[in-house]
mmCIF file of C-alpha atoms in Angstrom:
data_model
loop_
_atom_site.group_PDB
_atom_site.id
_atom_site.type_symbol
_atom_site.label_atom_id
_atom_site.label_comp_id
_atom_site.label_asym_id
_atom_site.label_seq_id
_atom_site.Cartn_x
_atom_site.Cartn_y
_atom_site.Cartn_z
ATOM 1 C CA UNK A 1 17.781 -14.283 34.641
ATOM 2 C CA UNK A 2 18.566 -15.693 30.819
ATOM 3 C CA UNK A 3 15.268 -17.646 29.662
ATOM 4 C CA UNK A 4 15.473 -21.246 29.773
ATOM 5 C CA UNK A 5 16.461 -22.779 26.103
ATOM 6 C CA UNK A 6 15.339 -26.013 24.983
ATOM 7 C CA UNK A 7 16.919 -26.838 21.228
ATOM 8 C CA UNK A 8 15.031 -29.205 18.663
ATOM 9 C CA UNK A 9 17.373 -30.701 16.641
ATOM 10 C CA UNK A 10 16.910 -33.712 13.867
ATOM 11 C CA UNK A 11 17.264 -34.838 10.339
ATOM 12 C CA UNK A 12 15.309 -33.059 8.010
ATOM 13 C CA UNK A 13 11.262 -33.968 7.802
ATOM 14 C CA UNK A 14 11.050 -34.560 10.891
ATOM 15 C CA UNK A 15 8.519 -31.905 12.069
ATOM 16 C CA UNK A 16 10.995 -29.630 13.846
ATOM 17 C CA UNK A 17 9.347 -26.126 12.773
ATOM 18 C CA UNK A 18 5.884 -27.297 13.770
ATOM 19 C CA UNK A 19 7.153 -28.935 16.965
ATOM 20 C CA UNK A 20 9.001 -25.947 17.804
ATOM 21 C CA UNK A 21 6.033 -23.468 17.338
ATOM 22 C CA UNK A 22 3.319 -25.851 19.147
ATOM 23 C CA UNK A 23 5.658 -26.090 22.370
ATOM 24 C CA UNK A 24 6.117 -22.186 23.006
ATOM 25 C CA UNK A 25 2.717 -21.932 22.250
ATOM 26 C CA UNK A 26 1.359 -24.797 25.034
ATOM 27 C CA UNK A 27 4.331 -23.302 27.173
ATOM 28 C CA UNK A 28 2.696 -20.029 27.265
ATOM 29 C CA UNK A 29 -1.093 -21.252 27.925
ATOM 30 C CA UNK A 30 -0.130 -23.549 30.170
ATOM 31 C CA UNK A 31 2.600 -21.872 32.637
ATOM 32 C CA UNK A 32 1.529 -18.052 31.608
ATOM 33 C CA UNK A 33 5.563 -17.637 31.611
ATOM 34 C CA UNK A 34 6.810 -15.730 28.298
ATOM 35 C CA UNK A 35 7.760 -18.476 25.568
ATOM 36 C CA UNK A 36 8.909 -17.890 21.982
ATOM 37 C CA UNK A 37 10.293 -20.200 19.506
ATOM 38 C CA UNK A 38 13.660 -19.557 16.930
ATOM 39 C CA UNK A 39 13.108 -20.228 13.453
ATOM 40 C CA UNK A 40 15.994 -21.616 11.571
ATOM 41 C CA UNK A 41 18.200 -19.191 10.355
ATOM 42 C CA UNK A 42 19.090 -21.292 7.476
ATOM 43 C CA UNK A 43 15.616 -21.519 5.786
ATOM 44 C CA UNK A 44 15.772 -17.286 5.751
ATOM 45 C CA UNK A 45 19.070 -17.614 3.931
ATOM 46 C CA UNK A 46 17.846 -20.098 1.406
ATOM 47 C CA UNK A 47 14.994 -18.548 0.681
ATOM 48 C CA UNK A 48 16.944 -15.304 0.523
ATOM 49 C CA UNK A 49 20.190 -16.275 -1.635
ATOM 50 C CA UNK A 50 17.965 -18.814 -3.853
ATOM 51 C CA UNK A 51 20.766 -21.729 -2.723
ATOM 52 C CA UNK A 52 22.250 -24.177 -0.469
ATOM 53 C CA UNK A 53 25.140 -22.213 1.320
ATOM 54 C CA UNK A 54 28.895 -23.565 0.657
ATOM 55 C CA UNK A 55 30.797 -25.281 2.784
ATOM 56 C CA UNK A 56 32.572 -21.577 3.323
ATOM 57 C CA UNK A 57 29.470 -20.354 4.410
ATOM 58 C CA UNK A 58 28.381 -22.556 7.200
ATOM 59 C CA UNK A 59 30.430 -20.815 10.017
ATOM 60 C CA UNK A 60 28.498 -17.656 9.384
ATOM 61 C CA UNK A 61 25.283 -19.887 9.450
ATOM 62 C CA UNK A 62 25.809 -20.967 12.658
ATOM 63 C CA UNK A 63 27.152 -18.195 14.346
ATOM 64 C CA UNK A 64 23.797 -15.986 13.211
ATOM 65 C CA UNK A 65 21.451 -19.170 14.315
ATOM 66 C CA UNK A 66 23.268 -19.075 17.948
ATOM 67 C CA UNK A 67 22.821 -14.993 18.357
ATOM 68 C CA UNK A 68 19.095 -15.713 17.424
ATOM 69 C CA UNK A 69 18.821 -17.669 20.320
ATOM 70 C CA UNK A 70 20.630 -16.148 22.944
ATOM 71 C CA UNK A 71 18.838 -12.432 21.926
ATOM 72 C CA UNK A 72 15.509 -14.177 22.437
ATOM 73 C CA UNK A 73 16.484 -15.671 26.251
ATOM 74 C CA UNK A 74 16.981 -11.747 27.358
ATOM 75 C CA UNK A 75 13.129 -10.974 26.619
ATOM 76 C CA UNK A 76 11.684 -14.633 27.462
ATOM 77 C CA UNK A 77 11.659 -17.205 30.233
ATOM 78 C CA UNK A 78 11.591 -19.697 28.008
ATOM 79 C CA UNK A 79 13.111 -20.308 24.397
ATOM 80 C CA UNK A 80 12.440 -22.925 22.162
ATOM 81 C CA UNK A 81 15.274 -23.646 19.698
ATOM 82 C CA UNK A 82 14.513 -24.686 15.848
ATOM 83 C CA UNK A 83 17.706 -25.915 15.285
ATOM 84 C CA UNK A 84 21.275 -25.531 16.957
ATOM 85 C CA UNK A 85 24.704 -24.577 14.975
ATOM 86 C CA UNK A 86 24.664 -28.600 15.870
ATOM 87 C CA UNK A 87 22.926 -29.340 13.208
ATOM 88 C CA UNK A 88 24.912 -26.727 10.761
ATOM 89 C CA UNK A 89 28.264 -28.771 11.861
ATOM 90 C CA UNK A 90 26.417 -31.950 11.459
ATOM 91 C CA UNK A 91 25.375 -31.315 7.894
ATOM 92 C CA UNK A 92 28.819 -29.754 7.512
ATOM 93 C CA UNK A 93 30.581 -33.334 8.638
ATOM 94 C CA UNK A 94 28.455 -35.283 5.924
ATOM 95 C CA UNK A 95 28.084 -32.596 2.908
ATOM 96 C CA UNK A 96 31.618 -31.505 3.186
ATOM 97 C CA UNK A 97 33.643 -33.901 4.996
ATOM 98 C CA UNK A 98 34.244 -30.511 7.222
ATOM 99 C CA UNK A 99 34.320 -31.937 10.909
ATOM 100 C CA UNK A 100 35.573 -28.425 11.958
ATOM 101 C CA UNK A 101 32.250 -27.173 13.470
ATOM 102 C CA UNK A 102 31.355 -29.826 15.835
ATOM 103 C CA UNK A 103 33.553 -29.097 18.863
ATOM 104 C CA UNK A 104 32.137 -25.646 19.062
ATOM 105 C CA UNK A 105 28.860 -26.497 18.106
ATOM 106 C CA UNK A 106 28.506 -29.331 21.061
ATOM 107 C CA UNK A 107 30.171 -26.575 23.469
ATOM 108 C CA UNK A 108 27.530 -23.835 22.418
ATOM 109 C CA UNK A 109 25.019 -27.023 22.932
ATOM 110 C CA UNK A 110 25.393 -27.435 26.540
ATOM 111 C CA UNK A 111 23.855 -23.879 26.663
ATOM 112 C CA UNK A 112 20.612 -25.604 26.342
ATOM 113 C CA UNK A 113 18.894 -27.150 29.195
ATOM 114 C CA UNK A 114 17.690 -29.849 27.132
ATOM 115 C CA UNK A 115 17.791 -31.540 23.555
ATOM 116 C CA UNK A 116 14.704 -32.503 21.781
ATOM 117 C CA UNK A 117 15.918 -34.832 19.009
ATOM 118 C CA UNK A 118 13.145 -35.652 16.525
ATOM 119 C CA UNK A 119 12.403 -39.575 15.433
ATOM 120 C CA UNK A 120 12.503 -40.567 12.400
ATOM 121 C CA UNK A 121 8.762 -41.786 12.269
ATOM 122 C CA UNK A 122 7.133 -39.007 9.900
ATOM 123 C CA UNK A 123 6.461 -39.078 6.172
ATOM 124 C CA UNK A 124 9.330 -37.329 4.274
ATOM 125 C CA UNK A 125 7.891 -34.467 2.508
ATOM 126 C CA UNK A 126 9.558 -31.985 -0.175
ATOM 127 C CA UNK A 127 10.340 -28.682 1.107
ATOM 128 C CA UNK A 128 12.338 -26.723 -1.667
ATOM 129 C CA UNK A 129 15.741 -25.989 -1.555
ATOM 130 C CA UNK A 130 16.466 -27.454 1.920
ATOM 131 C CA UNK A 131 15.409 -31.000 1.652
ATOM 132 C CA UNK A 132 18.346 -33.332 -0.025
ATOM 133 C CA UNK A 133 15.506 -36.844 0.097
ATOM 134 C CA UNK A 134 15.124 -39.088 2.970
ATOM 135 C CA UNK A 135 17.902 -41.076 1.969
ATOM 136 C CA UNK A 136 19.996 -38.255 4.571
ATOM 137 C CA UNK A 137 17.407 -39.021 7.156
ATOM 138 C CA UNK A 138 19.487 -41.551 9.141
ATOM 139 C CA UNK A 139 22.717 -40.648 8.331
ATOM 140 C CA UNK A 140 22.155 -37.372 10.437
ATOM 141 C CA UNK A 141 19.644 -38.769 12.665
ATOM 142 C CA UNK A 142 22.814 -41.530 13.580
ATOM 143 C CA UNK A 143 25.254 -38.830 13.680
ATOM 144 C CA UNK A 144 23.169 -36.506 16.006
ATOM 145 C CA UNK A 145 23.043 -39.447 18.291
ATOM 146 C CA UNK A 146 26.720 -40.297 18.695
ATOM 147 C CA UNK A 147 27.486 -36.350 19.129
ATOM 148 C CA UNK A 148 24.919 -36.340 21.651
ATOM 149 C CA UNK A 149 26.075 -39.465 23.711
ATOM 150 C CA UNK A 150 29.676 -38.680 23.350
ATOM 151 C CA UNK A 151 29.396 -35.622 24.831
ATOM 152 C CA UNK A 152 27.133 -36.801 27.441
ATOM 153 C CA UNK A 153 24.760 -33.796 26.606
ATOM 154 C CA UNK A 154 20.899 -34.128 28.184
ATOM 155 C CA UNK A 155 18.793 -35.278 25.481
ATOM 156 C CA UNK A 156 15.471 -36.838 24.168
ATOM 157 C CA UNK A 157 14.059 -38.532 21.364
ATOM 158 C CA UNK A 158 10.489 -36.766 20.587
ATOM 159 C CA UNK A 159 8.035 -39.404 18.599
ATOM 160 C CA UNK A 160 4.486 -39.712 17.256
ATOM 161 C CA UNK A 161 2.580 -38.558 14.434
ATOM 162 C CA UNK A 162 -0.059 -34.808 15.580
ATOM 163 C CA UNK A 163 -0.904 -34.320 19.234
ATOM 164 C CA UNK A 164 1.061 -37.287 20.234
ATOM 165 C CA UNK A 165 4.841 -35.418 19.275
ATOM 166 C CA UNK A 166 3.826 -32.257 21.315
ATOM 167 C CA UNK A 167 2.931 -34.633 24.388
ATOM 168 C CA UNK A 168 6.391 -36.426 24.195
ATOM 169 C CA UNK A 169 7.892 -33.096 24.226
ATOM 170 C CA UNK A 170 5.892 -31.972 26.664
ATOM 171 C CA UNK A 171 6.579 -35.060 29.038
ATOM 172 C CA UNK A 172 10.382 -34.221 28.632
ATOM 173 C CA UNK A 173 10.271 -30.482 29.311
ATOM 174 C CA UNK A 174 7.953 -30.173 32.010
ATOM 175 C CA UNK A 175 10.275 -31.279 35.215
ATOM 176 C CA UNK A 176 12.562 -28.441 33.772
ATOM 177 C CA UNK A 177 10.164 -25.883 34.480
ATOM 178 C CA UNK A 178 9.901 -26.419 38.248
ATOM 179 C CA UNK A 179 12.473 -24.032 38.447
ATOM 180 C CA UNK A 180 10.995 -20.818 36.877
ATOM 181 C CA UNK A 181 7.261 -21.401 38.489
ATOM 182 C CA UNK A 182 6.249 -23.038 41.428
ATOM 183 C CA UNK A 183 3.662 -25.827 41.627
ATOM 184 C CA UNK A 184 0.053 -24.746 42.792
ATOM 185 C CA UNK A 185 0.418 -21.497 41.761
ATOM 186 C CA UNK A 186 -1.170 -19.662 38.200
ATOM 187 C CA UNK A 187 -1.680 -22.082 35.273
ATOM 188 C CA UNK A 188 1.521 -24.819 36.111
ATOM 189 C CA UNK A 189 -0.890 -26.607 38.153
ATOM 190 C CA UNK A 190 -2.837 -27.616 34.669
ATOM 191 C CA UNK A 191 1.053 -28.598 33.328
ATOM 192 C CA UNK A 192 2.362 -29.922 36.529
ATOM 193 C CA UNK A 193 -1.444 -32.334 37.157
ATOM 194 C CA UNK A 194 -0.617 -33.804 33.752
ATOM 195 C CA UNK A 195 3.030 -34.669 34.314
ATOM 196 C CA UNK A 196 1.858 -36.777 37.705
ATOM 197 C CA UNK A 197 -0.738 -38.227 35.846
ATOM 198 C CA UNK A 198 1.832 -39.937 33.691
ATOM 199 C CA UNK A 199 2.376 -44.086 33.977
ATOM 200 C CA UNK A 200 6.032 -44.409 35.530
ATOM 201 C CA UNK A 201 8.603 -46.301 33.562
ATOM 202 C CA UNK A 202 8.493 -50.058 34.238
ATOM 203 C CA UNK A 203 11.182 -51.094 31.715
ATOM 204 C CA UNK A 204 14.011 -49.844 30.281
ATOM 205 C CA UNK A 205 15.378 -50.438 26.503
ATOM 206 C CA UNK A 206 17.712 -47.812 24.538
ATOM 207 C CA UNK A 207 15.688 -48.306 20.970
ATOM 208 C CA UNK A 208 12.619 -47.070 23.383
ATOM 209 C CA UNK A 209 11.213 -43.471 21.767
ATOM 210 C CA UNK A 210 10.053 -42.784 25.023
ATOM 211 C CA UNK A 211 11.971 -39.376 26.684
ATOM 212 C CA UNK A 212 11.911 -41.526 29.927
ATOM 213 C CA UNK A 213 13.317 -44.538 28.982
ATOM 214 C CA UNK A 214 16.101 -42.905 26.813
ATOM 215 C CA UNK A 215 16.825 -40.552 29.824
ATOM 216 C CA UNK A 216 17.104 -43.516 32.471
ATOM 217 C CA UNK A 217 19.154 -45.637 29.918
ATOM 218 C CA UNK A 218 21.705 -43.410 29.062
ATOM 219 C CA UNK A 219 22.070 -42.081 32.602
ATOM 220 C CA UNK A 220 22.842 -46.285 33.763
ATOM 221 C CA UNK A 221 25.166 -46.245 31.190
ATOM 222 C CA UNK A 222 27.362 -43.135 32.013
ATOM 223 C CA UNK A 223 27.270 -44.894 35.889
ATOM 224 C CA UNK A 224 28.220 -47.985 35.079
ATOM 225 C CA UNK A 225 30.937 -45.683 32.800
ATOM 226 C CA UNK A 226 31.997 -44.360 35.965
ATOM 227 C CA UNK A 227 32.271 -47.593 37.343
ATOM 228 C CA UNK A 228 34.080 -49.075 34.992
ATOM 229 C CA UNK A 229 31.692 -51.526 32.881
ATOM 230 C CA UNK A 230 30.827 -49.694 29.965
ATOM 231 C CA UNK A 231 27.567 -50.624 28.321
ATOM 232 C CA UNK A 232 23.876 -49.895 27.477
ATOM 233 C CA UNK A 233 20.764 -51.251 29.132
ATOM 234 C CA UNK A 234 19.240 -53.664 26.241
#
């Protein structure tokens, strides 16, 4: 069976790498099931050609990111994604007015069992050639958004500043585990006990950084979609 992927995804600064790395790593103590993360492909080619890549050169970006990933699911249960071709086609969109990428790029998306989309509550911080200045922070964080509601993919916004981001993301991927390792058994118990410790939701708002609330929110919205009163929970 193909390892379960989760894919980080979010404007730039926003602590994707580390979050990426700290979840297969708490994965793996905590479940004893074989985790790995996926660097972005993009940072090796940067680092390699000494430049941005054109706008000719994004395809082939995206494509390599995307065999990364699905190489790593044939040797792991789970894979942790640092960065989708999403966010090549996204970057794509608003550097080159290239909207080309996105329909492929949301259908290699639903792939993933679940989108971690990180908030836009850290420090900017240079990092070489990849980082244009936070002014492009919510212009992609806004266009992540509407790709991922309009294409009613499962998402979930990951905030808070050290321990506090790998717990969000933890709260968020932990039900999706029940499937690969049942409860009781080997170290899930530790994973699983901390998941029913959790307060349950008692409100719900869709500006709410909470996995939970953004989860329950958007899933009211696509049923009262269905029902014919469009509309989110405020």
């Amino acid at each position: 069976m193909a390892g379960l992927c989760i894919a980080i995804v979010g404007a730039e600064s926003t602590g994707k790498s580390r979050l990426a790395q700290d979840l297969a790593l708490r994965l793996a103590a905590d479940t004893g099931l074989r985790c790995t993360f996926v660097p972005e492909y993009l940072r090796d080619w940067c680092e390699r050609a000494g430049r941005t890549p054109r706008a000719d050169e994004q395809a082939a970006i995206a494509r390599i990111q995307l065999e990364l990933i699905d190489a790593a699911r044939i040797a792991h249960e789970v894979v942790i994604a640092d960065t989708t071709p999403l966010m090549t086609a996204v970057y794509s969109r608003l550097l080159f007015d290239d909207a080309s990428l996105l329909p492929g790029a949301l259908e290699s998306q639903r792939r993933f069992a679940l989108t971690l989309l990180t908030a836009l509550d850290l420090p900017w911080v240079a990092d070489g050639l990849q980082r244009d200045g936070p002014h492009v922070q919510a212009p992609v964080d806004a266009a992540l958004r509407q790709a991922l509601i309009q294409s009613r993919l499962s998402w979930a916004v990951i905030a808070g500043h050290g321990q506090d981001r790998l717990e969000s993301a933890l709260t968020a991927v932990t039900p999706l585990l029940s499937t690969r390792v049942k409860a009781g058994q080997g170290l899930f118990t530790r994973l699983q006990a901390r998941q029913d410790a959790l307060p349950s939701q008692a409100w719900i708002c869709r500006d709410c950084d909470v996995p939970e609330c953004e989860h329950a929110s958007l899933q009211r919205t696509r049923q009262r979609e269905s029902a014919g009163s469009p509309g989110f929970d405020t």
